[in-house]
PDB file of C-alpha atoms and ligand atoms in Angstrom:
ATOM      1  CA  UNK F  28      67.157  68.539 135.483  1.00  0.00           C
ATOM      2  CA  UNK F  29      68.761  66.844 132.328  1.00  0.00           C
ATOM      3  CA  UNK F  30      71.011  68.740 131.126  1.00  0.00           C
ATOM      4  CA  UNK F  31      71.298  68.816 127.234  1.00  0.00           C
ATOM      5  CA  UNK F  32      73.975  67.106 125.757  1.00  0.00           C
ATOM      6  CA  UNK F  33      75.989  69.124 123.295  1.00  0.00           C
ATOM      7  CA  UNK F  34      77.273  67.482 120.275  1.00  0.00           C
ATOM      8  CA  UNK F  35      81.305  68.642 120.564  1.00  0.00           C
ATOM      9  CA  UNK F  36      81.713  66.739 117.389  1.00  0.00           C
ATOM     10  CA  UNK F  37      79.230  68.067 115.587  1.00  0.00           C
ATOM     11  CA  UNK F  38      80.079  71.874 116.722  1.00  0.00           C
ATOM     12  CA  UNK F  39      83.839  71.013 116.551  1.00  0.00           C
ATOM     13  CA  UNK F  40      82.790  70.052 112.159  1.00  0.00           C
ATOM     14  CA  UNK F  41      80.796  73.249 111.916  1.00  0.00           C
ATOM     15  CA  UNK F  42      84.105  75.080 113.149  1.00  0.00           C
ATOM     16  CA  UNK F  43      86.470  73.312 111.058  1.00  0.00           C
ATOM     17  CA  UNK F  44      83.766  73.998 108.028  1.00  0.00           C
ATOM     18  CA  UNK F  45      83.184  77.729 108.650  1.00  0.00           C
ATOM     19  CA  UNK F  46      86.995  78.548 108.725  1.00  0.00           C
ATOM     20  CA  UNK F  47      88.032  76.452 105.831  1.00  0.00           C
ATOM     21  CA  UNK F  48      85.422  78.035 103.753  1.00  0.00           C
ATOM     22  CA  UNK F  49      85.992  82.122 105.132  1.00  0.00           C
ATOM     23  CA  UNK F  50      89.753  81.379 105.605  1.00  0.00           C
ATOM     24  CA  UNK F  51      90.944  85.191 106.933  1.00  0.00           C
ATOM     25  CA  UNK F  52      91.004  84.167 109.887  1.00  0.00           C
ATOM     26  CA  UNK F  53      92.790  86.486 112.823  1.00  0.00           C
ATOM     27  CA  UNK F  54      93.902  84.973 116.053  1.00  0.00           C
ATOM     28  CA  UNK F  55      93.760  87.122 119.065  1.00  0.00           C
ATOM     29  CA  UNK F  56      95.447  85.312 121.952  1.00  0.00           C
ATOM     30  CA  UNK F  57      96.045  85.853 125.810  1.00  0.00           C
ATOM     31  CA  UNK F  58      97.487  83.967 128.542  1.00  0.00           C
ATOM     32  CA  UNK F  59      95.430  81.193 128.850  1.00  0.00           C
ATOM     33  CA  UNK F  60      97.388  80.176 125.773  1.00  0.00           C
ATOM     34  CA  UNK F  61     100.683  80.046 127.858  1.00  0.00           C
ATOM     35  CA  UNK F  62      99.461  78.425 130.695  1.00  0.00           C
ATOM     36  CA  UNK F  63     100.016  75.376 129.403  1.00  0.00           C
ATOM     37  CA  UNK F  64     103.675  75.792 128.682  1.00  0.00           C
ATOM     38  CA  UNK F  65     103.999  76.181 132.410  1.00  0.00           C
ATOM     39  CA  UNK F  66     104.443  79.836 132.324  1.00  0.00           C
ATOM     40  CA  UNK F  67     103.204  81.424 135.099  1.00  0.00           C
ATOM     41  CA  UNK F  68     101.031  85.101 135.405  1.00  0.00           C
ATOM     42  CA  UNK F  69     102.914  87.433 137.372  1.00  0.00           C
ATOM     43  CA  UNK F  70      99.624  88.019 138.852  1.00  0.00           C
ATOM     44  CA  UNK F  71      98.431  84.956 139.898  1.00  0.00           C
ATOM     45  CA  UNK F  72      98.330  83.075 143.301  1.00  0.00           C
ATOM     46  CA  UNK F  73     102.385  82.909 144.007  1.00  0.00           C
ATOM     47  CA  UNK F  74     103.379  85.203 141.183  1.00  0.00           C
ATOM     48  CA  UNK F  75     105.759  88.244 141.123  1.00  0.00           C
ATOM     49  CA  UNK F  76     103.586  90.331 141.785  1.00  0.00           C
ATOM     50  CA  UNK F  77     102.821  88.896 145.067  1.00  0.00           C
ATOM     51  CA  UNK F  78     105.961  89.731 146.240  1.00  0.00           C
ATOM     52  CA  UNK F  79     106.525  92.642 144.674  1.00  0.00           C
ATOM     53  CA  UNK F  80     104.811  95.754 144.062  1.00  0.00           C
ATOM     54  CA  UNK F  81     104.460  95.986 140.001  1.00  0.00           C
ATOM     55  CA  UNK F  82     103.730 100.142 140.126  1.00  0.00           C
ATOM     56  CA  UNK F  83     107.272 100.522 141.993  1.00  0.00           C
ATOM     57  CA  UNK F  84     109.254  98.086 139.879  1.00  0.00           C
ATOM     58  CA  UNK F  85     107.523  97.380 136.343  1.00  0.00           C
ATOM     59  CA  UNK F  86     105.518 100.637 135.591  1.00  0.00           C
ATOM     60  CA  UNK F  87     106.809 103.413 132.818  1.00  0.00           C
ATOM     61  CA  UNK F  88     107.286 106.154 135.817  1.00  0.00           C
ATOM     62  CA  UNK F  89     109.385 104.022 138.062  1.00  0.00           C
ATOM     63  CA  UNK F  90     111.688 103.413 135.174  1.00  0.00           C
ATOM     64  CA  UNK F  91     111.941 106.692 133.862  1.00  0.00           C
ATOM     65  CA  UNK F  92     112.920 107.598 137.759  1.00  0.00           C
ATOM     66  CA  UNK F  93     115.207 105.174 137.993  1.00  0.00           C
ATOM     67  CA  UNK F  94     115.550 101.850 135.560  1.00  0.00           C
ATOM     68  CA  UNK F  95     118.046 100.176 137.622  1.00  0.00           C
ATOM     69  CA  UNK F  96     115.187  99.305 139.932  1.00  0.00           C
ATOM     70  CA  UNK F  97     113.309  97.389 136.972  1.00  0.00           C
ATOM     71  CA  UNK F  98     116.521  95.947 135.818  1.00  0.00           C
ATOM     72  CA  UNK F  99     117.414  94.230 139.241  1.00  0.00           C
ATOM     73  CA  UNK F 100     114.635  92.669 139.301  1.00  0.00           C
ATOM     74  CA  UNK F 101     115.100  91.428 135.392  1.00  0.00           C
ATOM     75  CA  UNK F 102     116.167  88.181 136.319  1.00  0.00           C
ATOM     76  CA  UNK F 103     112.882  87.326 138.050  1.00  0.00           C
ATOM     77  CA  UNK F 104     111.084  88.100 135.239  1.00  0.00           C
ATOM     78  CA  UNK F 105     112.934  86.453 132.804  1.00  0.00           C
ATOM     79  CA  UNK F 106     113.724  82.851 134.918  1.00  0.00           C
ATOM     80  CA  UNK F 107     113.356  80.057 133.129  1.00  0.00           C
ATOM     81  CA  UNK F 108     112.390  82.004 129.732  1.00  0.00           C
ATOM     82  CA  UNK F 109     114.859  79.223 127.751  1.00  0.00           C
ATOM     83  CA  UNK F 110     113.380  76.518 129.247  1.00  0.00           C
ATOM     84  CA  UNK F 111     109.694  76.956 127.512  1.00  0.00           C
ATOM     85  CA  UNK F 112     108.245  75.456 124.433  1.00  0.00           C
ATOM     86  CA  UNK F 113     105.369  76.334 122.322  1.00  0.00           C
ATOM     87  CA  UNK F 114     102.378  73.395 122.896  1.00  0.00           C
ATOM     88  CA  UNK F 115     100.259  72.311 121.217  1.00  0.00           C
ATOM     89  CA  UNK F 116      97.844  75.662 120.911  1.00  0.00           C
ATOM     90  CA  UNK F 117     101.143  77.192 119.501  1.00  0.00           C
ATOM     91  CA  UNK F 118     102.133  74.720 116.610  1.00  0.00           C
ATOM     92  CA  UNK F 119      97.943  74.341 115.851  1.00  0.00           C
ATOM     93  CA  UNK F 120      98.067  78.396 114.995  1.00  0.00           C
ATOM     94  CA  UNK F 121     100.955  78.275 113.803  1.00  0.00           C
ATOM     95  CA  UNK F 122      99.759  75.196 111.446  1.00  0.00           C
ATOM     96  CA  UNK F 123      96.501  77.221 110.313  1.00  0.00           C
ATOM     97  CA  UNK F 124      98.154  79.723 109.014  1.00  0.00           C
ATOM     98  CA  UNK F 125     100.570  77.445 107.215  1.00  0.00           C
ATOM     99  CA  UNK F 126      97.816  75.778 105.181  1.00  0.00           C
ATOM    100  CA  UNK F 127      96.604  79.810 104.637  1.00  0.00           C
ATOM    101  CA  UNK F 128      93.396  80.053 107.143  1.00  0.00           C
ATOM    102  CA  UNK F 129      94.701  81.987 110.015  1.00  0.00           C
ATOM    103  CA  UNK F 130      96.247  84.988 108.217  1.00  0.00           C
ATOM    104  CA  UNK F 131      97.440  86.630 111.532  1.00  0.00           C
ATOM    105  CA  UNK F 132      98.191  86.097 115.456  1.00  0.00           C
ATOM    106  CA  UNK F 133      97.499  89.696 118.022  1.00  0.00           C
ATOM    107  CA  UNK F 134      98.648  88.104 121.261  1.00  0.00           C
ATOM    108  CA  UNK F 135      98.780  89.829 124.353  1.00  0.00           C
ATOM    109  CA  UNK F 136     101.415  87.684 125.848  1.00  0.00           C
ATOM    110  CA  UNK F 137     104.884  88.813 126.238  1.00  0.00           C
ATOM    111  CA  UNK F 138     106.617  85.961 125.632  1.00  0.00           C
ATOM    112  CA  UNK F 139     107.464  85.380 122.303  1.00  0.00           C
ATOM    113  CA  UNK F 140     106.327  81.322 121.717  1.00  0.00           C
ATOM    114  CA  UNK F 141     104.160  81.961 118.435  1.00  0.00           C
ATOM    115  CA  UNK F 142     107.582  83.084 116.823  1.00  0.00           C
ATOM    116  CA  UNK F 143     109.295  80.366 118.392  1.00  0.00           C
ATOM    117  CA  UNK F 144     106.401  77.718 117.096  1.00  0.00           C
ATOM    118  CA  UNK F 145     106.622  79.165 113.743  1.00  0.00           C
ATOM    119  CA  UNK F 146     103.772  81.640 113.360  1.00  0.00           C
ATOM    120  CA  UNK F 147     105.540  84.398 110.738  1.00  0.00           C
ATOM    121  CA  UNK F 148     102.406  87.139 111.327  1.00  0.00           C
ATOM    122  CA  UNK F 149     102.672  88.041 114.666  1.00  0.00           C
ATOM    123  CA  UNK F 150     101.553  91.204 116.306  1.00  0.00           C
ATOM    124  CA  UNK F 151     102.972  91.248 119.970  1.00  0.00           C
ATOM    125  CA  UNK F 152     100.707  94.202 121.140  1.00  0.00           C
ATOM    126  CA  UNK F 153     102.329  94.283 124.381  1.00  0.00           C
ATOM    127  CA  UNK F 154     105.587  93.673 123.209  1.00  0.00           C
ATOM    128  CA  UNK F 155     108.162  90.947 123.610  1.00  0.00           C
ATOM    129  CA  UNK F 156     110.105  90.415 126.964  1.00  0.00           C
ATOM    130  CA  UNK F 157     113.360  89.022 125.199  1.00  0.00           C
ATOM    131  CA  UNK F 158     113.744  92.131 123.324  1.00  0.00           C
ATOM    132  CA  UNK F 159     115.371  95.427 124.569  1.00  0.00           C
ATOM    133  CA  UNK F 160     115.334  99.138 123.167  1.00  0.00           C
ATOM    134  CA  UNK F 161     117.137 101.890 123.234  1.00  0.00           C
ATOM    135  CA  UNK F 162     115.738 105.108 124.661  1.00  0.00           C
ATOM    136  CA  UNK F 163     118.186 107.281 122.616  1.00  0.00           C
ATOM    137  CA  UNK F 164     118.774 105.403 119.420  1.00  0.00           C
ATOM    138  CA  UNK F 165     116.150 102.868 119.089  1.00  0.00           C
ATOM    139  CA  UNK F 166     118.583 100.372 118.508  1.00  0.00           C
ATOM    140  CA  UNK F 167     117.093  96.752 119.438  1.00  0.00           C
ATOM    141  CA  UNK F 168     119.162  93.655 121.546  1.00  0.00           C
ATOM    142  CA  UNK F 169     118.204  90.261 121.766  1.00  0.00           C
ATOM    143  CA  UNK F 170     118.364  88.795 125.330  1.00  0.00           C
ATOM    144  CA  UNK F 171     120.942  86.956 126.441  1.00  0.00           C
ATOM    145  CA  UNK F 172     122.570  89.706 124.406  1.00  0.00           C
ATOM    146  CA  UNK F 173     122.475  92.691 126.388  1.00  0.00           C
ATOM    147  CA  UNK F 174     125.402  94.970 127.824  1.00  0.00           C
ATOM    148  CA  UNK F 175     125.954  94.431 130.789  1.00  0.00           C
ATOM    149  CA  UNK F 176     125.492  97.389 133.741  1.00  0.00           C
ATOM    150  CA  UNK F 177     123.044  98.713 136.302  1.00  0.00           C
ATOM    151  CA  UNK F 178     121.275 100.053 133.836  1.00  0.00           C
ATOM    152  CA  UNK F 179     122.587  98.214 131.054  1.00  0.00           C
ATOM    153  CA  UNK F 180     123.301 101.228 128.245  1.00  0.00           C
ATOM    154  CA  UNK F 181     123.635 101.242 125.031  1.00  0.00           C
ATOM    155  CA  UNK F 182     126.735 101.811 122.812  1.00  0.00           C
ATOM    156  CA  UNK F 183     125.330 105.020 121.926  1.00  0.00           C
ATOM    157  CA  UNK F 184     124.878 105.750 125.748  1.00  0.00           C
ATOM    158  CA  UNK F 185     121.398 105.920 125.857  1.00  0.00           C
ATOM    159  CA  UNK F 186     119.371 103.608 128.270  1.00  0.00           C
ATOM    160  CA  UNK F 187     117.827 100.334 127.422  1.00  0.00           C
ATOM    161  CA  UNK F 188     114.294  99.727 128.345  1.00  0.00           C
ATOM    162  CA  UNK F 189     112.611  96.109 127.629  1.00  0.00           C
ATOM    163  CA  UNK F 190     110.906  96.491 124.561  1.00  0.00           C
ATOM    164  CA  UNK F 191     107.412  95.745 126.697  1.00  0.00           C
ATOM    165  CA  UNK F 192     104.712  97.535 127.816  1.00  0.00           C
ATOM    166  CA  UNK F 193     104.998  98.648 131.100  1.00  0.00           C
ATOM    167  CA  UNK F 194     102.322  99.499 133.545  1.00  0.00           C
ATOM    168  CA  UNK F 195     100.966 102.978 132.965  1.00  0.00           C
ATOM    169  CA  UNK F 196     102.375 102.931 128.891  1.00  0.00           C
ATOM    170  CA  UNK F 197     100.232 103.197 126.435  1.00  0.00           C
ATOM    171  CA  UNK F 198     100.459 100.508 123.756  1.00  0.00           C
ATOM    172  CA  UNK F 199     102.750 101.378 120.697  1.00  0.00           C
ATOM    173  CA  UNK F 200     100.644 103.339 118.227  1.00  0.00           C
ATOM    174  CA  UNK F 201     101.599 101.473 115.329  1.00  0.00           C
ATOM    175  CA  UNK F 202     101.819  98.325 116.662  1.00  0.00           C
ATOM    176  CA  UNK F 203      97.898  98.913 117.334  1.00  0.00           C
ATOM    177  CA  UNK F 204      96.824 100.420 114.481  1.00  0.00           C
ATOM    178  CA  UNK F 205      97.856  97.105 113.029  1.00  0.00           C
ATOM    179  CA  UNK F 206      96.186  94.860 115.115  1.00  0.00           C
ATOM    180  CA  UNK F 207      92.987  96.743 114.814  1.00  0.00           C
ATOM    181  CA  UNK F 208      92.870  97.312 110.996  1.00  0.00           C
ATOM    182  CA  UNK F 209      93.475  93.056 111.044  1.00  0.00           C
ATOM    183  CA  UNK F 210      90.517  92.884 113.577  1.00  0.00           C
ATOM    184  CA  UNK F 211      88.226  95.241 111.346  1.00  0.00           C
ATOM    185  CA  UNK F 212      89.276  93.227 107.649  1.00  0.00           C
ATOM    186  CA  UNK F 213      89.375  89.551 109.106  1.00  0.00           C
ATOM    187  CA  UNK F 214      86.866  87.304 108.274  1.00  0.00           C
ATOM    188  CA  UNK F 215      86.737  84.878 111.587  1.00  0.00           C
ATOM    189  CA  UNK F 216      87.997  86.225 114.772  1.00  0.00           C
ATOM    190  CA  UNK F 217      89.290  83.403 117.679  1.00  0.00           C
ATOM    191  CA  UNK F 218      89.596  84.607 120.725  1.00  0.00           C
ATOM    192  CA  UNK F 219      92.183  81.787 122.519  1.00  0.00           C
ATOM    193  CA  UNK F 220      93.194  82.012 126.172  1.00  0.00           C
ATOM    194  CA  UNK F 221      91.866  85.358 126.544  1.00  0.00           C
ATOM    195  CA  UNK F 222      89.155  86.837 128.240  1.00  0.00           C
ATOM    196  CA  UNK F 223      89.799  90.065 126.459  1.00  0.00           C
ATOM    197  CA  UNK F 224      88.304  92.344 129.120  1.00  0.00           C
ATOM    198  CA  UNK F 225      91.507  94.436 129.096  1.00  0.00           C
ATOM    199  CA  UNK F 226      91.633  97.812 126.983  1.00  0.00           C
ATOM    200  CA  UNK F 227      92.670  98.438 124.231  1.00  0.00           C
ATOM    201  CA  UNK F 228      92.660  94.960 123.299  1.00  0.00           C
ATOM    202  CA  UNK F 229      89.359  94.432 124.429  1.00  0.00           C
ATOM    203  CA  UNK F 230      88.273  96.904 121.865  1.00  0.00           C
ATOM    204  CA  UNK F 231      89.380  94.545 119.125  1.00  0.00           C
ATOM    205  CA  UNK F 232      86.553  91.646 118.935  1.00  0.00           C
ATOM    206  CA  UNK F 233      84.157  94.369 118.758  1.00  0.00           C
ATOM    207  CA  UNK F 234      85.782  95.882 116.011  1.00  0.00           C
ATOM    208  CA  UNK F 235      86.091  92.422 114.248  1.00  0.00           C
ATOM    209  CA  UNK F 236      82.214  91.654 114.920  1.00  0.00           C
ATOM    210  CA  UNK F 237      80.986  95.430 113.296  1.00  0.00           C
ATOM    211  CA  UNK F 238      83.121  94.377 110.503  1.00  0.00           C
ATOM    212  CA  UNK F 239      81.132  91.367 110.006  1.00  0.00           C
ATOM    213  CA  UNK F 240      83.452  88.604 111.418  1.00  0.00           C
ATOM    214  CA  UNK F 241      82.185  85.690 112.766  1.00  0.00           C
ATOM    215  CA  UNK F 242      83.891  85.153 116.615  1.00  0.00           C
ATOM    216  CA  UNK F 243      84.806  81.480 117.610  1.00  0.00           C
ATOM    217  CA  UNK F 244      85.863  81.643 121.529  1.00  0.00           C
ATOM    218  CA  UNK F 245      87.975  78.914 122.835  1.00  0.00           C
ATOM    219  CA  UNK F 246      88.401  79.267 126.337  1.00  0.00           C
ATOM    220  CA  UNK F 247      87.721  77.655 129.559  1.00  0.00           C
ATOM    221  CA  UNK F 248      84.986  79.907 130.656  1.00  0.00           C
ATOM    222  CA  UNK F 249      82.892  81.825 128.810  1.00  0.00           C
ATOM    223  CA  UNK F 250      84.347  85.412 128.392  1.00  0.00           C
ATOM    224  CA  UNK F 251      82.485  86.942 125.503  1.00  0.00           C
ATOM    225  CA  UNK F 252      79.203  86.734 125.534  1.00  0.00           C
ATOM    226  CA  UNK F 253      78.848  88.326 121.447  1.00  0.00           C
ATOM    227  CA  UNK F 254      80.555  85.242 120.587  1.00  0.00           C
ATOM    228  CA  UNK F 255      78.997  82.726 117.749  1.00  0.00           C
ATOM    229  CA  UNK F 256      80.334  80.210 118.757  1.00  0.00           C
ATOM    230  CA  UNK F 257      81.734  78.895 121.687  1.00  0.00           C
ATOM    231  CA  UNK F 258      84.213  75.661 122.371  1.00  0.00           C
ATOM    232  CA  UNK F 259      84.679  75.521 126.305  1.00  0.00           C
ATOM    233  CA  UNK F 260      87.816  73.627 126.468  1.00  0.00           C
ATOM    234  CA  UNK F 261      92.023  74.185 126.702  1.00  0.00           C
ATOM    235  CA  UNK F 262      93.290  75.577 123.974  1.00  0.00           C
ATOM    236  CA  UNK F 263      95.996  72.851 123.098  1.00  0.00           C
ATOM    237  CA  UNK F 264      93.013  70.391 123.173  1.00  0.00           C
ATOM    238  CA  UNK F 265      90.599  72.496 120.936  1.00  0.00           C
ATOM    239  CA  UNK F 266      92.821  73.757 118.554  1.00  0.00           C
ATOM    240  CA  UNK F 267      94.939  70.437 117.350  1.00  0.00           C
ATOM    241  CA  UNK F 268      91.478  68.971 117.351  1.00  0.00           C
ATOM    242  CA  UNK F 269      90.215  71.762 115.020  1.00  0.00           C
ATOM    243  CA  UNK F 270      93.219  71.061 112.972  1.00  0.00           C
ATOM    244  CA  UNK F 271      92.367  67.765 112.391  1.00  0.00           C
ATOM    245  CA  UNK F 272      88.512  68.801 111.262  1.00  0.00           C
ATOM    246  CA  UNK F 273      90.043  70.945 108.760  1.00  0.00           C
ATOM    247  CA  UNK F 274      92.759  68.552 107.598  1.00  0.00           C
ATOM    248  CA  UNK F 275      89.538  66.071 106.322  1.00  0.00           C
ATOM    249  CA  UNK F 276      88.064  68.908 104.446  1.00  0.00           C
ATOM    250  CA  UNK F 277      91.410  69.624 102.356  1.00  0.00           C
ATOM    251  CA  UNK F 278      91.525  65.532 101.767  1.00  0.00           C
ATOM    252  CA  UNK F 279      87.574  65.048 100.570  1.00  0.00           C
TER     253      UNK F 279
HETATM  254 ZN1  LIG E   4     121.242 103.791 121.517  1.00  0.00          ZN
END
């Protein structure tokens, strides 16, 4: 059987064309976004969580029974963190909403590279691993910048918690209630990286689609099958490449 040869060009124009013109656009991006600045999933093949059992070091009841068992582990989590850099999937969003079509990133990853590649609307639904929070207070600290101590505590003498979700918390309230009323008023939803089968954020395309967004999936494999369009490729290749589409239209 011949299979029929799609036109990337043509579908990569239509792309560029339809999000130049809607602008609004809302990013909502997962790990497949990461990948390729070499940071591993804890649950992949040789992850963390191979070796260690997540529910008795990284979920909310384990902490609250005893947070120096999360916090030996902290180091393990955090290895390496300095030595990433946004790619190119990073600086593309980051560039959209720059020239004003991406008005927004939700990301479900934890580790803070749309910041660092200069995205200034970022929702970090699950929170951000170089961050820590007081219990008590609710006063924040920047990693490296945290007390030291088994559990570190803070000067108020509460306990400091990374300001992530754990396994068994529910997602901030506000924090969500953010990313979904930017799912439900964007114009273009992309789904990057993600196959956004995980509630709540799973929720969110939906929401974006009943609203009357159009939803552009970039991802290796299909993932969501409501999509209007799909571009089956990395996202560092897809997204400078859309960049470039739209750069023509702003020069014609
Ligand atoms: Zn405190």
């Amino acid at each position: 059987m011949v299979k029929k040869n799609i036109d990337s060009e043509a579908l990569y124009k239509e792309v560029a064309r339809l999000m130049a013109d809607r602008k609004q656009c809302v990013a909502l991006t997962g790990a497949g976004v990461s990948a390729e600045s070499g940071i591993p999933t804890f649950r992949s093949k040789g992850g963390l969580w191979e070796k260690y059992d997540p529910i008795e070091f990284a979920s909310i009841e384990a902490f609250r029974k005893d947070p120096s068992k999360y916090w030996s582990l902290r180091g393990e989590f955090i290895k390496d963190y300095d030595r990433y850099q946004p790619n190119k999937a990073h600086l593309a969003l980051a560039e959209l909403e720059h020239v004003g079509i991406v008005r927004c990133v939700i990301t479900q990853n934890i580790d803070g590279l749309h910041k660092k590649a200069g995205s200034k609307n970022v929702i970090e639904i699950h929170g951000n691993l170089m961050e820590i929070i007081c219990l008590v207070c609710g006063k924040g600290y920047k990693a490296p910048h945290i007390p030291d101590g088994m559990p570190p505590h803070c000067s108020c003498g509460g306990i400091l918690k990374p300001n992530t979700v754990l396994f068994g918390e529910e997602l901030p309230v506000g924090v969500f209630m953010k990313a979904k009323e930017e799912s439900a008023s964007c114009r273009i939803m992309l789904l990057v990286g993600t196959s956004a089968i995980v509630q709540p954020a799973a929720s969110l395309p939906y929401l974006a689609k009943q609203n009357g967004a159009k939803i552009i999936e970039i991802n290796i494999e299909k993932a969501f099958p409501e999509a209007d369009y799909f571009i089956i490729e990395k996202a560092g290749t897809a997204l400078p490449r859309i960049v470039a589409e739209v750069n023509k239209f702003s020069h014609e």
